[in-house]
Coordinates of C-alpha atoms in Angstrom, one line a residue:
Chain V
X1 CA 20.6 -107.9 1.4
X2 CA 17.8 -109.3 3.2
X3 CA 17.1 -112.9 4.3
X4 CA 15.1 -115.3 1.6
X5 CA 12.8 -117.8 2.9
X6 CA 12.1 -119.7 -0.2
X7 CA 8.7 -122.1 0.6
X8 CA 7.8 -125.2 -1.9
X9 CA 3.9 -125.6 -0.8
X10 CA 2.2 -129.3 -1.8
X11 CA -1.3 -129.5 -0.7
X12 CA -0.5 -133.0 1.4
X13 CA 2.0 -132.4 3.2
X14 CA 4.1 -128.9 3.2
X15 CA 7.8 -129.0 2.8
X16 CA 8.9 -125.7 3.3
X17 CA 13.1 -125.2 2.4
X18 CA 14.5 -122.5 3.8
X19 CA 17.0 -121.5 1.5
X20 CA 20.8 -121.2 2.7
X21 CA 20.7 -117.6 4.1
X22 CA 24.3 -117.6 3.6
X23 CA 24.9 -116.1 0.8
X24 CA 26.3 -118.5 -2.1
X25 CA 29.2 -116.4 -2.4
X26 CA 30.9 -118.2 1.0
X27 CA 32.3 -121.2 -0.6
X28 CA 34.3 -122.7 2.1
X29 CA 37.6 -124.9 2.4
X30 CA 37.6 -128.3 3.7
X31 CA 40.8 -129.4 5.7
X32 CA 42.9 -132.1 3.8
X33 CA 42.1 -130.7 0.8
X34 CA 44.3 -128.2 -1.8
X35 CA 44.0 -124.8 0.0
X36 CA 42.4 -123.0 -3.5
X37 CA 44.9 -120.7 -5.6
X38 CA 44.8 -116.6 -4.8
X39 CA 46.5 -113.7 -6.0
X40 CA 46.3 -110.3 -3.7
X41 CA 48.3 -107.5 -3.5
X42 CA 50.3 -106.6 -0.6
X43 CA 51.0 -103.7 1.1
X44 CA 53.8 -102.0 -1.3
X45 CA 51.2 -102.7 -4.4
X46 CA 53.1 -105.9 -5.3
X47 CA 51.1 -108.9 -6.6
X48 CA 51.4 -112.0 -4.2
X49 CA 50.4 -115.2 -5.1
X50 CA 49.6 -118.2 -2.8
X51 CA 51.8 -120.4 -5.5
X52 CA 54.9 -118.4 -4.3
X53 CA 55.1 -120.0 -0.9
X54 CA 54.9 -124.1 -2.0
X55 CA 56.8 -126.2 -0.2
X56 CA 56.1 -123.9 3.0
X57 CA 53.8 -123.5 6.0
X58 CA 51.7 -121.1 5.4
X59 CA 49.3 -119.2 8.3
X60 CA 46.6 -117.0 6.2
X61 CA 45.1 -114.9 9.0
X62 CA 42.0 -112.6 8.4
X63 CA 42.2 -109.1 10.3
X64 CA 41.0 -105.7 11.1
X65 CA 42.7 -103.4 13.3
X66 CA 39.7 -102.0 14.5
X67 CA 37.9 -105.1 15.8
X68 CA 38.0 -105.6 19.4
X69 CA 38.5 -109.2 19.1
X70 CA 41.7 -108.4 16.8
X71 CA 42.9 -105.8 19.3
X72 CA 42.7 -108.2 22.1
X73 CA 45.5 -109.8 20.2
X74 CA 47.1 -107.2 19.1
X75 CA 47.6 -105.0 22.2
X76 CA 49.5 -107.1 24.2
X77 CA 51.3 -108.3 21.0
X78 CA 50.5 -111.8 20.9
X79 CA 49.5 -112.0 17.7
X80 CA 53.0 -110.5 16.8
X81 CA 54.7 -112.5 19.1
X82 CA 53.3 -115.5 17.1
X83 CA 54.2 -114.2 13.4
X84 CA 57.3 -113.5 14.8
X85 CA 57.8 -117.3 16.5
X86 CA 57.0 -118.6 13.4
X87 CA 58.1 -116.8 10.5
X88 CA 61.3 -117.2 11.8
X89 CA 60.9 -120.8 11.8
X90 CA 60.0 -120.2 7.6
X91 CA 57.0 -120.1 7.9
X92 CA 55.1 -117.7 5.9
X93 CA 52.3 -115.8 7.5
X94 CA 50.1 -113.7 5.0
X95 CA 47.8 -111.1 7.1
X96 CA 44.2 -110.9 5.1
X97 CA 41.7 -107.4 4.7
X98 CA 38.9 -108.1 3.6
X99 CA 37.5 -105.2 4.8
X100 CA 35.8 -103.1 1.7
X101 CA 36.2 -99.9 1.2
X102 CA 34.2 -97.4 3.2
X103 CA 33.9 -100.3 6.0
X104 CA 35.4 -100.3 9.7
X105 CA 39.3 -101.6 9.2
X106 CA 39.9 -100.8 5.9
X107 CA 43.0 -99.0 4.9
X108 CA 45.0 -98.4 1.7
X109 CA 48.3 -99.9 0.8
X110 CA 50.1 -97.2 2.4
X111 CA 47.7 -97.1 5.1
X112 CA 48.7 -100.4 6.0
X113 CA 52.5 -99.8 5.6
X114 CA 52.2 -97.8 8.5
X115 CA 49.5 -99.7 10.5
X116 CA 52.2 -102.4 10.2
X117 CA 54.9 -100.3 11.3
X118 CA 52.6 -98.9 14.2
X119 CA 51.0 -102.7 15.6
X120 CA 55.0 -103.6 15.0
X121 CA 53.5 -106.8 13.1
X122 CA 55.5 -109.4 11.3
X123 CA 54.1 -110.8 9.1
X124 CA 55.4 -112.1 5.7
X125 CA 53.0 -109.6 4.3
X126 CA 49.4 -107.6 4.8
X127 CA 47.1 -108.5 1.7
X128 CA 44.4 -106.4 0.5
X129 CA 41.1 -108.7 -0.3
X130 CA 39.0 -105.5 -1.0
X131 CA 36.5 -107.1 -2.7
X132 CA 36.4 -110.0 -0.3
X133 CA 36.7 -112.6 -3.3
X134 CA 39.8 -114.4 -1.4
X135 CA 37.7 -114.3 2.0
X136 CA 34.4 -115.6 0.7
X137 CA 36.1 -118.5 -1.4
X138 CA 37.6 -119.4 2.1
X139 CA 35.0 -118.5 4.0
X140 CA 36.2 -116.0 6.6
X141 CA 33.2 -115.0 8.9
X142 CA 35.3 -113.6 11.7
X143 CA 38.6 -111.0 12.7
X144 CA 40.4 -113.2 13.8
X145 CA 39.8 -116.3 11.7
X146 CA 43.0 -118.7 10.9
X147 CA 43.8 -120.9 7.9
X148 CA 46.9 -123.1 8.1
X149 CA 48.3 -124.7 5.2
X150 CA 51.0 -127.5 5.1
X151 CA 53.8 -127.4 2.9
X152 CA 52.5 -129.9 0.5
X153 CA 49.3 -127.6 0.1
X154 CA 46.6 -129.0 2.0
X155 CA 44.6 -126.8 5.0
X156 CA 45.7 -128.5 8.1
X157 CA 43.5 -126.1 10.1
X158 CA 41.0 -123.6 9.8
X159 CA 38.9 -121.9 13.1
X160 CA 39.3 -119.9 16.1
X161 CA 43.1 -118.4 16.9
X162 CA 42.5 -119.8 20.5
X163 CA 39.9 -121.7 22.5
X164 CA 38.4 -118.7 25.1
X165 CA 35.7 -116.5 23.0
X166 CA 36.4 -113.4 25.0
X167 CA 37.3 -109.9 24.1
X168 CA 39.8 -109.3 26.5
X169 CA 43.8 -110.0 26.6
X170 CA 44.0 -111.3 30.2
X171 CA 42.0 -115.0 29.0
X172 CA 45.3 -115.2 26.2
X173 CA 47.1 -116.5 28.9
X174 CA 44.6 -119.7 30.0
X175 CA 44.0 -120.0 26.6
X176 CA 44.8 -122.6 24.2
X177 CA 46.5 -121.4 21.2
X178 CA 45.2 -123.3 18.2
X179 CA 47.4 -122.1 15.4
X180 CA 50.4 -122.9 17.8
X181 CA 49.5 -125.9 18.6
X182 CA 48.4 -127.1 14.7
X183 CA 52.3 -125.9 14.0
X184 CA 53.7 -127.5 16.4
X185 CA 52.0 -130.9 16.1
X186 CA 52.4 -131.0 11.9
X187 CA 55.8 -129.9 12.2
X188 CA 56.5 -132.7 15.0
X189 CA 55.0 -135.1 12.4
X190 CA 52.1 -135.7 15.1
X191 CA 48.4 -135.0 14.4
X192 CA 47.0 -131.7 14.8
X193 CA 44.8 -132.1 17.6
X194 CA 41.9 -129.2 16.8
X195 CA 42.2 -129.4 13.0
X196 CA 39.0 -127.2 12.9
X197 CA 37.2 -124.4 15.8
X198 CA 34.3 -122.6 15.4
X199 CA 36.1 -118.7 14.9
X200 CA 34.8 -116.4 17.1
X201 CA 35.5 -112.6 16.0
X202 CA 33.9 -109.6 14.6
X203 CA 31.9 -110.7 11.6
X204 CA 34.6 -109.7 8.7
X205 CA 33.6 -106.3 7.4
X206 CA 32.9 -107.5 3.3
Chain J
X1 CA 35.7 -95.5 11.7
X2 CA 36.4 -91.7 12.6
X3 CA 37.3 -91.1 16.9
X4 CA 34.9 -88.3 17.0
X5 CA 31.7 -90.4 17.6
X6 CA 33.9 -92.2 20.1
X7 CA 35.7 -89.0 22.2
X8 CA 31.8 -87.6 22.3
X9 CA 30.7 -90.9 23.6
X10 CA 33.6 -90.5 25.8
X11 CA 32.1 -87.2 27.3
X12 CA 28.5 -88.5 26.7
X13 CA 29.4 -91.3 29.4
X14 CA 31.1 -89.3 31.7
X15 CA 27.7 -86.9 31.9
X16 CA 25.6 -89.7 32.0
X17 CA 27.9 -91.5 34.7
X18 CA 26.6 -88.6 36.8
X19 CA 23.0 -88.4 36.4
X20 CA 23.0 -92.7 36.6
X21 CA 26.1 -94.2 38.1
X22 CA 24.4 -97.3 38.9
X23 CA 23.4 -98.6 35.6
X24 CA 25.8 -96.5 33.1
X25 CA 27.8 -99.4 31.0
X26 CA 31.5 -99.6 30.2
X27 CA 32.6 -100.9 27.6
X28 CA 36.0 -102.1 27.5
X29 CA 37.4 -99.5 24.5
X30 CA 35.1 -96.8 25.7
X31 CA 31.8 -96.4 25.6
X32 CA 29.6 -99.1 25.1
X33 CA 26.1 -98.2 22.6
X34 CA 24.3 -100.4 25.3
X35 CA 23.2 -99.7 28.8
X36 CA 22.2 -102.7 31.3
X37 CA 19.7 -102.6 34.2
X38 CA 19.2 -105.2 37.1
X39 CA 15.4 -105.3 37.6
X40 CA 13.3 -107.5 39.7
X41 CA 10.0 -109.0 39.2
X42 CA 9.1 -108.6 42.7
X43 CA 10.0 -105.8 45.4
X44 CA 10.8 -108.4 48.2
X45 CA 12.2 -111.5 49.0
X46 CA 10.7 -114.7 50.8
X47 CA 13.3 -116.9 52.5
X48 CA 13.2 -120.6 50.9
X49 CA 11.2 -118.9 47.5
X50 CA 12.8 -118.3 44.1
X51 CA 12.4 -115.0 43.0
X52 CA 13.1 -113.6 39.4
X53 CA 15.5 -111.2 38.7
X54 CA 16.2 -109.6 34.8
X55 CA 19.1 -108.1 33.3
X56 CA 18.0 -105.6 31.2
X57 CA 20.6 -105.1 28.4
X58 CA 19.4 -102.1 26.0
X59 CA 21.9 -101.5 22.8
X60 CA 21.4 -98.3 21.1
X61 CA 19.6 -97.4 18.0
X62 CA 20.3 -100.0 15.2
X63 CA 22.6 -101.6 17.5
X64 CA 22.5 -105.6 18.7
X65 CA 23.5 -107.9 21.2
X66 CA 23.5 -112.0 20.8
X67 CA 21.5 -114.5 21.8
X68 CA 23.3 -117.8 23.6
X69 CA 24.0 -118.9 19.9
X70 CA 25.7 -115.7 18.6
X71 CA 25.7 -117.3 14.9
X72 CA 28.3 -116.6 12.8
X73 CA 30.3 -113.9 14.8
X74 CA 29.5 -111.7 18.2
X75 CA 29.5 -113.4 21.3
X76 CA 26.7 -114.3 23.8
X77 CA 25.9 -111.7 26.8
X78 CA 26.9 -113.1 30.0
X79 CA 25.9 -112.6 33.8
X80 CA 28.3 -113.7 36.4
X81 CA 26.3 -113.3 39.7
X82 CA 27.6 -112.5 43.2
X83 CA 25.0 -113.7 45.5
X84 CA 24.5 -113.7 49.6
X85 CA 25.5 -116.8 51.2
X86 CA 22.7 -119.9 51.1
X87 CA 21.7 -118.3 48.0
X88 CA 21.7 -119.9 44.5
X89 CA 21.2 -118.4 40.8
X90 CA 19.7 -120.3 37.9
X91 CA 20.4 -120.3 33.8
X92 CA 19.3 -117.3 31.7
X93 CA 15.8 -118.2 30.1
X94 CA 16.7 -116.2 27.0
X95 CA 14.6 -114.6 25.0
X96 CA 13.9 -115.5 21.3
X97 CA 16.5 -114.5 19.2
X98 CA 16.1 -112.2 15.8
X99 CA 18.2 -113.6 12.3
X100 CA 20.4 -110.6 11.7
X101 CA 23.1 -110.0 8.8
X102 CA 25.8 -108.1 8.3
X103 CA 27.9 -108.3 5.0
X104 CA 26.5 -111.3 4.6
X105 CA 27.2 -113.0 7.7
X106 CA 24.3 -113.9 10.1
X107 CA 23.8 -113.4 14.0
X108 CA 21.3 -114.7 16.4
X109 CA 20.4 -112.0 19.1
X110 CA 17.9 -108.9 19.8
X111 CA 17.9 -105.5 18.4
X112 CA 16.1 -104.0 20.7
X113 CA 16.4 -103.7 24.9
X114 CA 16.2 -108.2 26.1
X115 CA 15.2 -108.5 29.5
X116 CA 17.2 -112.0 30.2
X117 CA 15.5 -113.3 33.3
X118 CA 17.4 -115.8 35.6
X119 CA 15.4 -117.6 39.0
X120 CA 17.3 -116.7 41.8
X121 CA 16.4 -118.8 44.8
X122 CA 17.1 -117.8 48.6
X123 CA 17.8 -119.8 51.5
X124 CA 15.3 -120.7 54.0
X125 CA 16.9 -119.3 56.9
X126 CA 17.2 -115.6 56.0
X127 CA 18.4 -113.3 59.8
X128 CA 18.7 -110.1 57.8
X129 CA 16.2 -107.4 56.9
X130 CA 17.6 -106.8 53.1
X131 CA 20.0 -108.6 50.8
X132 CA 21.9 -107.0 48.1
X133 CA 22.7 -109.3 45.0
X134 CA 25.1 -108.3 42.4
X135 CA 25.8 -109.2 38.9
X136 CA 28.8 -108.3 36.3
X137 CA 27.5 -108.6 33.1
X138 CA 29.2 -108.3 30.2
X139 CA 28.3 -107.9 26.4
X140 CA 29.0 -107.0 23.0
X141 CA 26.7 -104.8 21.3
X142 CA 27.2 -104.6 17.1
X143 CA 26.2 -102.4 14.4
X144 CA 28.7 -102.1 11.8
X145 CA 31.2 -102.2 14.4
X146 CA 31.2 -104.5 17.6
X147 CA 32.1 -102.6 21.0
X148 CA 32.5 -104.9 23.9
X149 CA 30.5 -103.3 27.1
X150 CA 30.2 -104.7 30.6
X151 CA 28.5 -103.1 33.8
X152 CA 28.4 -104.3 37.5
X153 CA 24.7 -104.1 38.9
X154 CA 23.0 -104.9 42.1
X155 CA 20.2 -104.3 43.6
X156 CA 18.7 -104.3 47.5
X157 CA 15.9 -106.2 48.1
X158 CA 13.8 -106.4 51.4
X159 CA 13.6 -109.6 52.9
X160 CA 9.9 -110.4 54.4
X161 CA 8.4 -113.5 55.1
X162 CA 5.3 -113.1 53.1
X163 CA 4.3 -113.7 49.6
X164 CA 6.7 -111.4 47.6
X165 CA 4.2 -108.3 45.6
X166 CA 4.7 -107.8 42.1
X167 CA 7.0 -104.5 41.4
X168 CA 4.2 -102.2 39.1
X169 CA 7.6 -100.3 38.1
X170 CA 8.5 -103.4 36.4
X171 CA 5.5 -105.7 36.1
X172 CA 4.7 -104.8 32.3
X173 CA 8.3 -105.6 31.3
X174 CA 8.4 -108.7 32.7
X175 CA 4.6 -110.1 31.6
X176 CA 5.9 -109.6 28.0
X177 CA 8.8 -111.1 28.4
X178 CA 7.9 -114.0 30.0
X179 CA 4.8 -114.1 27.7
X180 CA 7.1 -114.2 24.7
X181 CA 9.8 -116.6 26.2
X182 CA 9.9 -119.9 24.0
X183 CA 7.3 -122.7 25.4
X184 CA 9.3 -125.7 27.2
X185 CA 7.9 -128.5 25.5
X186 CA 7.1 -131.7 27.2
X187 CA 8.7 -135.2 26.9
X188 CA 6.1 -136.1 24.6
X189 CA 6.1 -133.2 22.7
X190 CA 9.4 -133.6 21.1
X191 CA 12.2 -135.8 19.8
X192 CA 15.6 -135.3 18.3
X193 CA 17.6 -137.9 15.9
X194 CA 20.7 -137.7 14.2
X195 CA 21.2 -140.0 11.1
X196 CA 24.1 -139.3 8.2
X197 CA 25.4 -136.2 10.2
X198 CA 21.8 -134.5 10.0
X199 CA 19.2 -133.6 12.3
X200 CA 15.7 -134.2 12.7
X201 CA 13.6 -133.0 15.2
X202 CA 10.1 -134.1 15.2
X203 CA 7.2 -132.1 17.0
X204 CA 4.6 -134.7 17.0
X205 CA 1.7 -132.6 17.9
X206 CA 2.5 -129.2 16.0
X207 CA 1.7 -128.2 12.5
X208 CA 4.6 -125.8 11.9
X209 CA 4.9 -125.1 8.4
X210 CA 7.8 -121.8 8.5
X211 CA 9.7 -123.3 11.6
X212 CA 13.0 -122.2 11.7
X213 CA 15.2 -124.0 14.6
X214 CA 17.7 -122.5 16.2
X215 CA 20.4 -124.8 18.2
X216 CA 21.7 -123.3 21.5
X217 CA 24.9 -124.1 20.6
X218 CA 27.3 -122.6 18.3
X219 CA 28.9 -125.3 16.7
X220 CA 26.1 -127.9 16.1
X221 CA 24.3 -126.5 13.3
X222 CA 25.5 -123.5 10.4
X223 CA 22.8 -120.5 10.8
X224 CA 21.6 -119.9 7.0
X225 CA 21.5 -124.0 6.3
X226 CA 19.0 -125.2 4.7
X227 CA 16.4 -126.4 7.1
X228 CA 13.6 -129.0 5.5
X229 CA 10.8 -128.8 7.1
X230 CA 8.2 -131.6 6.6
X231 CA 4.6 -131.1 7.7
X232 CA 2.2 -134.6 8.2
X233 CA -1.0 -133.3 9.9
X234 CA -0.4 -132.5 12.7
X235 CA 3.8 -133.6 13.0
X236 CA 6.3 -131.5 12.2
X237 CA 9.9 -132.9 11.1
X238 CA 12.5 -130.3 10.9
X239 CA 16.0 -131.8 9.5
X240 CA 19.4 -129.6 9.1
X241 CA 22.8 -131.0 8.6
X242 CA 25.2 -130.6 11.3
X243 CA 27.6 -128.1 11.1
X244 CA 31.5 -129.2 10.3
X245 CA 32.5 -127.8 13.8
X246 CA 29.4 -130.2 15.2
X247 CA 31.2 -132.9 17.9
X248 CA 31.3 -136.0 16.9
X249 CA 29.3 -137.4 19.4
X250 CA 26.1 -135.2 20.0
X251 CA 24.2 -136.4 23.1
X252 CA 21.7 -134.1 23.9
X253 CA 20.4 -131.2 21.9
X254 CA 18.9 -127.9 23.0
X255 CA 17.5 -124.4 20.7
X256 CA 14.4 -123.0 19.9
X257 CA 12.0 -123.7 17.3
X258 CA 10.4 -120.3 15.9
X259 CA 7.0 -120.9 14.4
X260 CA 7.3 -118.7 11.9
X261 CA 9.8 -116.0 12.3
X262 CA 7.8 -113.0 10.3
X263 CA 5.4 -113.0 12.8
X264 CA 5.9 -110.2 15.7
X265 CA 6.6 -111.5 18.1
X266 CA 7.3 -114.9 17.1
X267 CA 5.5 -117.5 19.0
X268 CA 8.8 -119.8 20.3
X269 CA 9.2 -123.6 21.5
X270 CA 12.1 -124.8 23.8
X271 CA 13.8 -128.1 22.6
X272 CA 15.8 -129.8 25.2
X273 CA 15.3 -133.7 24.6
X274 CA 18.1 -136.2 24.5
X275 CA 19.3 -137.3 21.1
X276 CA 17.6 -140.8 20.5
X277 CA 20.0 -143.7 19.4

């Protein structure tokens, strides 16, 4: 695809537009709003649809094994540490591809049954967005990039998994953990404090 | 993505790592497709003068690194010096940044070798004949992929008490560079507003009919927004919405405005003007 520059010329003055470069396609959530509807399949080919988890907390979390951003994450097992903290408080945590086929971190269900096993993740489940319809409706630029949605449906939070942009898994440790901390606060009835963060990542391989 | 490319990167390194050991880049999962240099514009140093060193960060073939503002993804390159004592380093003057997509999502950077030039200003009491000064600089370079990379530089420079000589080795480099670095513009050369949650910066004595702007940081402004871009003779008005990761309160606002961004190279202007109430 390349960039458009659309112009409108008037012979007074020129008002130029420069048309959204993004394509259309990136629709975007808004927090406080009804996190929009999907169906995926997961891992074992099983259709999973977001209307199977109402009533619960539910972390949508868009990855790809091979980004360095997600490895940071990964290799010291800090993002599993988290999907472990938290499923086992009920909430459901729904790992997102939307890596398409032929691009870096795609893998095929059973490709990701064993990249599971292998990172040791725990997720609820991996879901395969191969044509990147879920990820575009919700905007996903970046690996990592974190949706939260409350139990009664709304996106509490959507942004950065934690507040240092680095590569590297020795800033974890200084950093601030937004998804944590959005969690903890809704669950503690308080108000989530970053309800939305610039994500920083790999751009999300559609 | 296969190993192979990587393991023969691998052994590509290590050779290289011989012939160059100075300048050879690491990336943090490998081999980094990006090599940096620390260059300077002159061959010696003047105690009490600023001098201008570059960090020369060359990505590979169809490879890119980011600009301040990475855009949508990547992250900026970053120096972290490690200067003598007395003496103190400036901010990167950054080069104009490229629009770059990938899968739809946009970057700000160069695809091609950025010299990012930073004043470096010694003390005036200098006792010793040479100084060394040092940088770890660290990157990530894309393509499809994005490889984190980071070297540590330095470089020895004479100390003499006369006006320092250009370098020839690297005089070229740095006349273009600082030829095509975006314009500061003057107080009276440019304001900045923000009304509704969008925008405006008015040039009041530019006729810039394509401008593009480009904020300096990430979160004020979404790259690919619509930009409207009103020309009155000679006053140009460029409005944008903020981004929904913009602060709430925006106080001052920095970026570049890119007269027209087909041209090659793309004559740039430096906004940095307090936001008016």
């Amino acid at each position: 695809m390349s960039i458009k520059w659309i112009r409108n010329l008037s012979s007074l003055a020129v008002l130029a537009i420069v048309a959204s470069m993004t394509p259309a396609t990136f629709a975007g959530v808004e927090n406080g709003k009804t996190a929009p509807g999907f169906e995926l399949k997961n891992a074992h080919g099983k259709t999973v649809s977001l209307s199977d988890y109402k009533d619960k907390y539910v972390v949508l979390e868009w990855v790809n094994l091979k980004c360095p951003f997600v490895k940071k994450h990964y290799g010291p097992a800090n993002m599993q540490e988290l999907q472990k903290k938290y499923t086992e408080k009920g909430v459901v945590w729904l790992s997102i591809c939307s890596s398409a086929p032929g691009k870096q971190g795609h893998l095929s269900e059973s490709g990701w049954m064993q990249a599971a096993k292998e990172h040791k993740m725990s997720s609820t489940a991996v879901l395969l967005d191969e044509d990147g319809k879920v990820g575009k409706m919700y905007g996903a630029k970046t690996t990592p990039h974190m949706f939260i949605i409350a139990p009664d449906g709304k996106l509490i939070y959507q942004g950065a998994i934690d507040s240092i942009k680095s590569p590297r898994s020795s800033d974890i440790s200084s950093a601030t953990n937004y998804v944590a901390e959005a969690l903890d606060a809704h669950m503690a009835g308080k108000e989530v404090p970053n309800p939305m963060t610039k994500p920083y990542g790999c751009s999300v391989k559609y | 993505m296969s190993d192979r490319p990587a393991l023969f990167s691998v052994a590509f390194l290590l050779i290289a790592g011989c012939l160059t050991p100075a300048t050879r880049a690491q990336g943090l999962f490998g081999h980094s497709p990006a090599n940096a240099r620390l260059l300077s514009q002159h061959s010696s140093i003047q105690p009490g003068q600023t001098l201008l060193l570059g960090v020369l960060v060359t990505p590979d073939e169809g490879w890119h690194t980011y600009w301040i503002n990475p855009g949508e993804s990547g992250l900026p390159t970053k120096i972290q010096w490690e200067l003598p004592a007395g003496f103190k380093a400036g901010d990167i003057q950054w080069p104009t940044p490229h629009v770059f997509e990938m899968g739809g999502i946009l970057g700000l950077g160069y695809e091609g070798p950025a010299l990012l030039t930073v004043p470096i200003t010694a003390p005036k009491q200098l006792t010793s004949d040479a100084v060394t000064i040092k940088a770890k600089v660290s990157w990530l370079v894309c393509k499809e992929a994005c490889i984190p990379g980071r070297a540590s530089l330095s470089i020895n420079l004479p100390v003499k008490d006369v006006t320092p000589k250009i370098d020839p080795a690297n005089e070229t480099l740095f006349k273009k560079t600082l030829d095509q670095l975006p314009k500061p513009l003057a107080a009276d050369e440019q304001s900045v507003s923000i009304k509704d949650r969008k925008l405006t910066i008015t040039l009041p004595t530019m006729a810039l009919p394509h401008a593009v702007f480009h904020a300096s940081d990430e979160s004020l402004i979404e790259l690919g927004s619509e930009q409207e871009i009103n020309v009155k003779g000679k006053v140009t008005t460029i409005t944008v919405a903020l981004s929904m990761y913009a602060p709430k309160t925006v106080t001052q606002v920095r970026g570049v405005v890119v007269a027209n961004p087909h041209d090659k190279p793309p004559k740039a202007y430096a906004v940095d003007a307090a936001v008016k109430p």
